[in-house]
mmCIF file with all atom_site columns, C-alpha atoms in Angstrom:
data_model
loop_
_atom_site.group_PDB
_atom_site.id
_atom_site.type_symbol
_atom_site.label_atom_id
_atom_site.label_alt_id
_atom_site.label_comp_id
_atom_site.label_asym_id
_atom_site.label_entity_id
_atom_site.label_seq_id
_atom_site.pdbx_PDB_ins_code
_atom_site.Cartn_x
_atom_site.Cartn_y
_atom_site.Cartn_z
_atom_site.occupancy
_atom_site.B_iso_or_equiv
_atom_site.pdbx_formal_charge
_atom_site.auth_seq_id
_atom_site.auth_comp_id
_atom_site.auth_asym_id
_atom_site.auth_atom_id
_atom_site.pdbx_PDB_model_num
ATOM 1   C CA . UNK K 1 1   ? -1.452  16.603  -18.560 1.00 0.00 ? 1   UNK K CA 1
ATOM 2   C CA . UNK K 1 2   ? -3.944  14.525  -16.648 1.00 0.00 ? 2   UNK K CA 1
ATOM 3   C CA . UNK K 1 3   ? -2.846  11.810  -14.181 1.00 0.00 ? 3   UNK K CA 1
ATOM 4   C CA . UNK K 1 4   ? -4.630  8.524   -14.934 1.00 0.00 ? 4   UNK K CA 1
ATOM 5   C CA . UNK K 1 5   ? -5.665  6.988   -11.448 1.00 0.00 ? 5   UNK K CA 1
ATOM 6   C CA . UNK K 1 6   ? -6.882  3.420   -10.786 1.00 0.00 ? 6   UNK K CA 1
ATOM 7   C CA . UNK K 1 7   ? -8.218  2.553   -7.462  1.00 0.00 ? 7   UNK K CA 1
ATOM 8   C CA . UNK K 1 8   ? -7.025  -0.477  -5.453  1.00 0.00 ? 8   UNK K CA 1
ATOM 9   C CA . UNK K 1 9   ? -10.591 -1.614  -4.698  1.00 0.00 ? 9   UNK K CA 1
ATOM 10  C CA . UNK K 1 10  ? -11.884 -3.914  -1.790  1.00 0.00 ? 10  UNK K CA 1
ATOM 11  C CA . UNK K 1 11  ? -15.575 -5.280  -2.172  1.00 0.00 ? 11  UNK K CA 1
ATOM 12  C CA . UNK K 1 12  ? -15.954 -5.510  1.530   1.00 0.00 ? 12  UNK K CA 1
ATOM 13  C CA . UNK K 1 13  ? -16.914 -1.725  1.952   1.00 0.00 ? 13  UNK K CA 1
ATOM 14  C CA . UNK K 1 14  ? -18.905 -1.095  -1.405  1.00 0.00 ? 14  UNK K CA 1
ATOM 15  C CA . UNK K 1 15  ? -20.346 2.138   -0.181  1.00 0.00 ? 15  UNK K CA 1
ATOM 16  C CA . UNK K 1 16  ? -16.782 3.557   0.664   1.00 0.00 ? 16  UNK K CA 1
ATOM 17  C CA . UNK K 1 17  ? -15.568 2.360   -2.539  1.00 0.00 ? 17  UNK K CA 1
ATOM 18  C CA . UNK K 1 18  ? -18.397 3.984   -4.545  1.00 0.00 ? 18  UNK K CA 1
ATOM 19  C CA . UNK K 1 19  ? -17.731 7.501   -2.410  1.00 0.00 ? 19  UNK K CA 1
ATOM 20  C CA . UNK K 1 20  ? -14.159 7.469   -3.369  1.00 0.00 ? 20  UNK K CA 1
ATOM 21  C CA . UNK K 1 21  ? -14.597 6.969   -6.972  1.00 0.00 ? 21  UNK K CA 1
ATOM 22  C CA . UNK K 1 22  ? -17.065 9.913   -6.964  1.00 0.00 ? 22  UNK K CA 1
ATOM 23  C CA . UNK K 1 23  ? -14.540 12.064  -5.335  1.00 0.00 ? 23  UNK K CA 1
ATOM 24  C CA . UNK K 1 24  ? -11.819 11.155  -7.522  1.00 0.00 ? 24  UNK K CA 1
ATOM 25  C CA . UNK K 1 25  ? -13.867 11.627  -10.527 1.00 0.00 ? 25  UNK K CA 1
ATOM 26  C CA . UNK K 1 26  ? -14.746 15.249  -9.302  1.00 0.00 ? 26  UNK K CA 1
ATOM 27  C CA . UNK K 1 27  ? -10.889 16.195  -9.524  1.00 0.00 ? 27  UNK K CA 1
ATOM 28  C CA . UNK K 1 28  ? -10.431 17.704  -12.957 1.00 0.00 ? 28  UNK K CA 1
ATOM 29  C CA . UNK K 1 29  ? -6.651  16.901  -12.867 1.00 0.00 ? 29  UNK K CA 1
ATOM 30  C CA . UNK K 1 30  ? -7.419  13.119  -12.534 1.00 0.00 ? 30  UNK K CA 1
ATOM 31  C CA . UNK K 1 31  ? -8.783  10.853  -15.521 1.00 0.00 ? 31  UNK K CA 1
ATOM 32  C CA . UNK K 1 32  ? -10.346 7.821   -13.490 1.00 0.00 ? 32  UNK K CA 1
ATOM 33  C CA . UNK K 1 33  ? -9.531  4.439   -15.051 1.00 0.00 ? 33  UNK K CA 1
ATOM 34  C CA . UNK K 1 34  ? -11.521 1.516   -14.104 1.00 0.00 ? 34  UNK K CA 1
ATOM 35  C CA . UNK K 1 35  ? -9.492  -1.874  -13.850 1.00 0.00 ? 35  UNK K CA 1
ATOM 36  C CA . UNK K 1 36  ? -11.120 -5.174  -14.727 1.00 0.00 ? 36  UNK K CA 1
ATOM 37  C CA . UNK K 1 37  ? -9.427  -7.416  -12.105 1.00 0.00 ? 37  UNK K CA 1
ATOM 38  C CA . UNK K 1 38  ? -10.748 -9.778  -9.202  1.00 0.00 ? 38  UNK K CA 1
ATOM 39  C CA . UNK K 1 39  ? -11.303 -8.241  -6.070  1.00 0.00 ? 39  UNK K CA 1
ATOM 40  C CA . UNK K 1 40  ? -11.402 -9.781  -2.765  1.00 0.00 ? 40  UNK K CA 1
ATOM 41  C CA . UNK K 1 41  ? -11.394 -9.117  1.029   1.00 0.00 ? 41  UNK K CA 1
ATOM 42  C CA . UNK K 1 42  ? -12.063 -5.959  3.292   1.00 0.00 ? 42  UNK K CA 1
ATOM 43  C CA . UNK K 1 43  ? -8.463  -4.606  3.195   1.00 0.00 ? 43  UNK K CA 1
ATOM 44  C CA . UNK K 1 44  ? -5.222  -6.542  1.697   1.00 0.00 ? 44  UNK K CA 1
ATOM 45  C CA . UNK K 1 45  ? -4.064  -7.656  5.190   1.00 0.00 ? 45  UNK K CA 1
ATOM 46  C CA . UNK K 1 46  ? -7.256  -9.590  5.807   1.00 0.00 ? 46  UNK K CA 1
ATOM 47  C CA . UNK K 1 47  ? -5.968  -11.922 3.049   1.00 0.00 ? 47  UNK K CA 1
ATOM 48  C CA . UNK K 1 48  ? -2.758  -12.697 4.752   1.00 0.00 ? 48  UNK K CA 1
ATOM 49  C CA . UNK K 1 49  ? -3.846  -16.064 5.655   1.00 0.00 ? 49  UNK K CA 1
ATOM 50  C CA . UNK K 1 50  ? -3.777  -16.984 1.884   1.00 0.00 ? 50  UNK K CA 1
ATOM 51  C CA . UNK K 1 51  ? -0.337  -15.153 1.037   1.00 0.00 ? 51  UNK K CA 1
ATOM 52  C CA . UNK K 1 52  ? -0.164  -17.062 -2.638  1.00 0.00 ? 52  UNK K CA 1
ATOM 53  C CA . UNK K 1 53  ? -3.956  -16.072 -3.506  1.00 0.00 ? 53  UNK K CA 1
ATOM 54  C CA . UNK K 1 54  ? -2.948  -12.273 -2.117  1.00 0.00 ? 54  UNK K CA 1
ATOM 55  C CA . UNK K 1 55  ? 0.037   -12.301 -4.217  1.00 0.00 ? 55  UNK K CA 1
ATOM 56  C CA . UNK K 1 56  ? -1.617  -13.337 -7.426  1.00 0.00 ? 56  UNK K CA 1
ATOM 57  C CA . UNK K 1 57  ? -4.500  -10.730 -6.985  1.00 0.00 ? 57  UNK K CA 1
ATOM 58  C CA . UNK K 1 58  ? -1.705  -7.922  -6.465  1.00 0.00 ? 58  UNK K CA 1
ATOM 59  C CA . UNK K 1 59  ? 0.305   -8.987  -9.515  1.00 0.00 ? 59  UNK K CA 1
ATOM 60  C CA . UNK K 1 60  ? -3.137  -9.180  -11.768 1.00 0.00 ? 60  UNK K CA 1
ATOM 61  C CA . UNK K 1 61  ? -4.023  -5.578  -10.487 1.00 0.00 ? 61  UNK K CA 1
ATOM 62  C CA . UNK K 1 62  ? -0.316  -4.426  -11.138 1.00 0.00 ? 62  UNK K CA 1
ATOM 63  C CA . UNK K 1 63  ? -0.347  -5.822  -14.604 1.00 0.00 ? 63  UNK K CA 1
ATOM 64  C CA . UNK K 1 64  ? -3.875  -4.450  -15.545 1.00 0.00 ? 64  UNK K CA 1
ATOM 65  C CA . UNK K 1 65  ? -2.827  -1.054  -14.293 1.00 0.00 ? 65  UNK K CA 1
ATOM 66  C CA . UNK K 1 66  ? 0.608   -1.283  -16.297 1.00 0.00 ? 66  UNK K CA 1
ATOM 67  C CA . UNK K 1 67  ? -1.481  -2.274  -19.377 1.00 0.00 ? 67  UNK K CA 1
ATOM 68  C CA . UNK K 1 68  ? -3.968  0.601   -18.801 1.00 0.00 ? 68  UNK K CA 1
ATOM 69  C CA . UNK K 1 69  ? -1.067  3.115   -18.729 1.00 0.00 ? 69  UNK K CA 1
ATOM 70  C CA . UNK K 1 70  ? -1.836  4.439   -15.285 1.00 0.00 ? 70  UNK K CA 1
ATOM 71  C CA . UNK K 1 71  ? 0.280   7.006   -13.809 1.00 0.00 ? 71  UNK K CA 1
ATOM 72  C CA . UNK K 1 72  ? -1.311  6.344   -10.211 1.00 0.00 ? 72  UNK K CA 1
ATOM 73  C CA . UNK K 1 73  ? -2.552  3.450   -8.324  1.00 0.00 ? 73  UNK K CA 1
ATOM 74  C CA . UNK K 1 74  ? -4.518  4.785   -5.336  1.00 0.00 ? 74  UNK K CA 1
ATOM 75  C CA . UNK K 1 75  ? -5.256  2.712   -2.253  1.00 0.00 ? 75  UNK K CA 1
ATOM 76  C CA . UNK K 1 76  ? -8.196  3.532   -0.124  1.00 0.00 ? 76  UNK K CA 1
ATOM 77  C CA . UNK K 1 77  ? -7.319  1.978   3.225   1.00 0.00 ? 77  UNK K CA 1
ATOM 78  C CA . UNK K 1 78  ? -4.338  2.704   5.193   1.00 0.00 ? 78  UNK K CA 1
ATOM 79  C CA . UNK K 1 79  ? -3.671  -1.113  5.659   1.00 0.00 ? 79  UNK K CA 1
ATOM 80  C CA . UNK K 1 80  ? -3.641  -1.653  1.927   1.00 0.00 ? 80  UNK K CA 1
ATOM 81  C CA . UNK K 1 81  ? -1.299  1.384   1.500   1.00 0.00 ? 81  UNK K CA 1
ATOM 82  C CA . UNK K 1 82  ? 1.178   -0.180  4.063   1.00 0.00 ? 82  UNK K CA 1
ATOM 83  C CA . UNK K 1 83  ? 1.169   -3.551  2.311   1.00 0.00 ? 83  UNK K CA 1
ATOM 84  C CA . UNK K 1 84  ? 1.514   -1.794  -1.523  1.00 0.00 ? 84  UNK K CA 1
ATOM 85  C CA . UNK K 1 85  ? 3.608   1.240   -1.343  1.00 0.00 ? 85  UNK K CA 1
ATOM 86  C CA . UNK K 1 86  ? 7.075   -0.541  -1.257  1.00 0.00 ? 86  UNK K CA 1
ATOM 87  C CA . UNK K 1 87  ? 6.123   -2.026  -4.726  1.00 0.00 ? 87  UNK K CA 1
ATOM 88  C CA . UNK K 1 88  ? 6.359   1.123   -6.260  1.00 0.00 ? 88  UNK K CA 1
ATOM 89  C CA . UNK K 1 89  ? 10.052  0.398   -6.926  1.00 0.00 ? 89  UNK K CA 1
ATOM 90  C CA . UNK K 1 90  ? 9.057   -2.356  -9.506  1.00 0.00 ? 90  UNK K CA 1
ATOM 91  C CA . UNK K 1 91  ? 6.301   -0.816  -11.134 1.00 0.00 ? 91  UNK K CA 1
ATOM 92  C CA . UNK K 1 92  ? 5.563   1.811   -13.832 1.00 0.00 ? 92  UNK K CA 1
ATOM 93  C CA . UNK K 1 93  ? 3.233   4.058   -11.737 1.00 0.00 ? 93  UNK K CA 1
ATOM 94  C CA . UNK K 1 94  ? 3.040   5.540   -8.152  1.00 0.00 ? 94  UNK K CA 1
ATOM 95  C CA . UNK K 1 95  ? 1.283   4.106   -5.301  1.00 0.00 ? 95  UNK K CA 1
ATOM 96  C CA . UNK K 1 96  ? -0.332  6.366   -3.181  1.00 0.00 ? 96  UNK K CA 1
ATOM 97  C CA . UNK K 1 97  ? -3.066  6.725   -0.756  1.00 0.00 ? 97  UNK K CA 1
ATOM 98  C CA . UNK K 1 98  ? -6.344  8.180   -2.124  1.00 0.00 ? 98  UNK K CA 1
ATOM 99  C CA . UNK K 1 99  ? -6.078  10.979  0.630   1.00 0.00 ? 99  UNK K CA 1
ATOM 100 C CA . UNK K 1 100 ? -2.721  12.178  -0.900  1.00 0.00 ? 100 UNK K CA 1
ATOM 101 C CA . UNK K 1 101 ? -4.808  12.882  -4.121  1.00 0.00 ? 101 UNK K CA 1
ATOM 102 C CA . UNK K 1 102 ? -7.397  14.756  -2.653  1.00 0.00 ? 102 UNK K CA 1
ATOM 103 C CA . UNK K 1 103 ? -5.127  16.692  -0.534  1.00 0.00 ? 103 UNK K CA 1
ATOM 104 C CA . UNK K 1 104 ? -3.085  17.586  -3.536  1.00 0.00 ? 104 UNK K CA 1
ATOM 105 C CA . UNK K 1 105 ? -6.657  18.543  -5.387  1.00 0.00 ? 105 UNK K CA 1
ATOM 106 C CA . UNK K 1 106 ? -6.908  21.272  -2.471  1.00 0.00 ? 106 UNK K CA 1
ATOM 107 C CA . UNK K 1 107 ? -3.191  22.316  -2.751  1.00 0.00 ? 107 UNK K CA 1
ATOM 108 C CA . UNK K 1 108 ? -1.987  20.612  0.457   1.00 0.00 ? 108 UNK K CA 1
ATOM 109 C CA . UNK K 1 109 ? 1.184   18.292  -0.237  1.00 0.00 ? 109 UNK K CA 1
ATOM 110 C CA . UNK K 1 110 ? 2.718   16.225  2.510   1.00 0.00 ? 110 UNK K CA 1
ATOM 111 C CA . UNK K 1 111 ? 5.361   13.656  2.081   1.00 0.00 ? 111 UNK K CA 1
ATOM 112 C CA . UNK K 1 112 ? 4.376   9.942   2.650   1.00 0.00 ? 112 UNK K CA 1
ATOM 113 C CA . UNK K 1 113 ? 7.215   9.320   5.488   1.00 0.00 ? 113 UNK K CA 1
ATOM 114 C CA . UNK K 1 114 ? 5.708   5.814   5.955   1.00 0.00 ? 114 UNK K CA 1
ATOM 115 C CA . UNK K 1 115 ? 6.385   4.872   2.285   1.00 0.00 ? 115 UNK K CA 1
ATOM 116 C CA . UNK K 1 116 ? 9.813   6.351   2.449   1.00 0.00 ? 116 UNK K CA 1
ATOM 117 C CA . UNK K 1 117 ? 10.795  4.304   5.113   1.00 0.00 ? 117 UNK K CA 1
ATOM 118 C CA . UNK K 1 118 ? 9.132   1.117   3.678   1.00 0.00 ? 118 UNK K CA 1
ATOM 119 C CA . UNK K 1 119 ? 11.055  1.567   0.521   1.00 0.00 ? 119 UNK K CA 1
ATOM 120 C CA . UNK K 1 120 ? 14.220  1.369   2.341   1.00 0.00 ? 120 UNK K CA 1
ATOM 121 C CA . UNK K 1 121 ? 15.633  -2.101  2.617   1.00 0.00 ? 121 UNK K CA 1
ATOM 122 C CA . UNK K 1 122 ? 18.177  -1.854  5.628   1.00 0.00 ? 122 UNK K CA 1
ATOM 123 C CA . UNK K 1 123 ? 16.870  -1.283  9.204   1.00 0.00 ? 123 UNK K CA 1
ATOM 124 C CA . UNK K 1 124 ? 20.103  0.913   9.602   1.00 0.00 ? 124 UNK K CA 1
ATOM 125 C CA . UNK K 1 125 ? 19.135  3.326   6.861   1.00 0.00 ? 125 UNK K CA 1
ATOM 126 C CA . UNK K 1 126 ? 15.977  3.807   8.475   1.00 0.00 ? 126 UNK K CA 1
ATOM 127 C CA . UNK K 1 127 ? 17.303  4.376   11.783  1.00 0.00 ? 127 UNK K CA 1
ATOM 128 C CA . UNK K 1 128 ? 19.606  6.796   10.570  1.00 0.00 ? 128 UNK K CA 1
ATOM 129 C CA . UNK K 1 129 ? 16.603  8.483   8.754   1.00 0.00 ? 129 UNK K CA 1
ATOM 130 C CA . UNK K 1 130 ? 14.752  8.666   11.943  1.00 0.00 ? 130 UNK K CA 1
ATOM 131 C CA . UNK K 1 131 ? 17.475  9.264   14.461  1.00 0.00 ? 131 UNK K CA 1
ATOM 132 C CA . UNK K 1 132 ? 16.209  13.010  15.061  1.00 0.00 ? 132 UNK K CA 1
ATOM 133 C CA . UNK K 1 133 ? 12.527  11.715  15.689  1.00 0.00 ? 133 UNK K CA 1
ATOM 134 C CA . UNK K 1 134 ? 13.820  9.171   18.381  1.00 0.00 ? 134 UNK K CA 1
ATOM 135 C CA . UNK K 1 135 ? 15.956  11.654  20.022  1.00 0.00 ? 135 UNK K CA 1
ATOM 136 C CA . UNK K 1 136 ? 13.277  14.224  20.140  1.00 0.00 ? 136 UNK K CA 1
ATOM 137 C CA . UNK K 1 137 ? 10.556  11.770  21.339  1.00 0.00 ? 137 UNK K CA 1
ATOM 138 C CA . UNK K 1 138 ? 12.841  10.044  23.913  1.00 0.00 ? 138 UNK K CA 1
ATOM 139 C CA . UNK K 1 139 ? 12.522  6.608   22.155  1.00 0.00 ? 139 UNK K CA 1
ATOM 140 C CA . UNK K 1 140 ? 14.717  3.787   22.901  1.00 0.00 ? 140 UNK K CA 1
ATOM 141 C CA . UNK K 1 141 ? 16.959  3.233   19.602  1.00 0.00 ? 141 UNK K CA 1
ATOM 142 C CA . UNK K 1 142 ? 17.022  -0.649  20.289  1.00 0.00 ? 142 UNK K CA 1
ATOM 143 C CA . UNK K 1 143 ? 13.245  -1.086  20.635  1.00 0.00 ? 143 UNK K CA 1
ATOM 144 C CA . UNK K 1 144 ? 12.626  1.262   17.563  1.00 0.00 ? 144 UNK K CA 1
ATOM 145 C CA . UNK K 1 145 ? 15.217  -1.038  15.724  1.00 0.00 ? 145 UNK K CA 1
ATOM 146 C CA . UNK K 1 146 ? 13.166  -4.243  16.859  1.00 0.00 ? 146 UNK K CA 1
ATOM 147 C CA . UNK K 1 147 ? 9.768   -2.527  15.772  1.00 0.00 ? 147 UNK K CA 1
ATOM 148 C CA . UNK K 1 148 ? 11.153  -1.850  12.222  1.00 0.00 ? 148 UNK K CA 1
ATOM 149 C CA . UNK K 1 149 ? 12.459  -5.159  12.110  1.00 0.00 ? 149 UNK K CA 1
ATOM 150 C CA . UNK K 1 150 ? 9.036   -6.683  12.921  1.00 0.00 ? 150 UNK K CA 1
ATOM 151 C CA . UNK K 1 151 ? 6.852   -4.212  10.835  1.00 0.00 ? 151 UNK K CA 1
ATOM 152 C CA . UNK K 1 152 ? 8.693   -2.684  8.016   1.00 0.00 ? 152 UNK K CA 1
ATOM 153 C CA . UNK K 1 153 ? 11.086  -5.297  6.910   1.00 0.00 ? 153 UNK K CA 1
ATOM 154 C CA . UNK K 1 154 ? 8.799   -8.261  7.617   1.00 0.00 ? 154 UNK K CA 1
ATOM 155 C CA . UNK K 1 155 ? 6.701   -7.973  4.676   1.00 0.00 ? 155 UNK K CA 1
ATOM 156 C CA . UNK K 1 156 ? 6.608   -11.666 3.150   1.00 0.00 ? 156 UNK K CA 1
ATOM 157 C CA . UNK K 1 157 ? 5.258   -14.548 5.647   1.00 0.00 ? 157 UNK K CA 1
ATOM 158 C CA . UNK K 1 158 ? 6.633   -17.702 5.684   1.00 0.00 ? 158 UNK K CA 1
ATOM 159 C CA . UNK K 1 159 ? 5.144   -20.091 2.813   1.00 0.00 ? 159 UNK K CA 1
ATOM 160 C CA . UNK K 1 160 ? 5.817   -23.635 4.571   1.00 0.00 ? 160 UNK K CA 1
ATOM 161 C CA . UNK K 1 161 ? 3.643   -26.975 3.551   1.00 0.00 ? 161 UNK K CA 1
ATOM 162 C CA . UNK K 1 162 ? 0.418   -27.862 5.508   1.00 0.00 ? 162 UNK K CA 1
ATOM 163 C CA . UNK K 1 163 ? 1.054   -30.538 8.071   1.00 0.00 ? 163 UNK K CA 1
ATOM 164 C CA . UNK K 1 164 ? -1.856  -32.475 9.569   1.00 0.00 ? 164 UNK K CA 1
ATOM 165 C CA . UNK K 1 165 ? -2.077  -33.082 13.338  1.00 0.00 ? 165 UNK K CA 1
ATOM 166 C CA . UNK K 1 166 ? -2.245  -36.813 13.633  1.00 0.00 ? 166 UNK K CA 1
ATOM 167 C CA . UNK K 1 167 ? -2.406  -36.688 17.615  1.00 0.00 ? 167 UNK K CA 1
ATOM 168 C CA . UNK K 1 168 ? -5.688  -38.221 18.729  1.00 0.00 ? 168 UNK K CA 1
#
């Protein structure tokens, strides 16, 4: 059975998107599926300044992918993968970086450790998972915990109201 793969596209680098599509379409095990959804930004992290817009785009893409019965949504850019991979828990398809698909087509398989950690909801679970790495590399556990809290578990920005500065 062929994997049905859709691409998380960004219009800011059209040459990159075209090249990735050509590569994916050359992999016999993959059936490339085009999603008819709005696209914006160079990478998803560029849209962080407009969180509601970013969320709407993501949800439209996830719905279109589910409606098209894709098995895989592939991100091109690592920044996009970092922002999307943990949503795999609530969608009907896997979310991988395109490099994983290319590697698999050549017989190379590597675990996505970042995604495994990102899908954990507790910092202590992440710390336990990485305790051997912390020891092996002489990293400070408290500093690592702070980084994990700031990076891995801080996926949702505040959505406060806009306040005008009335000072003259």
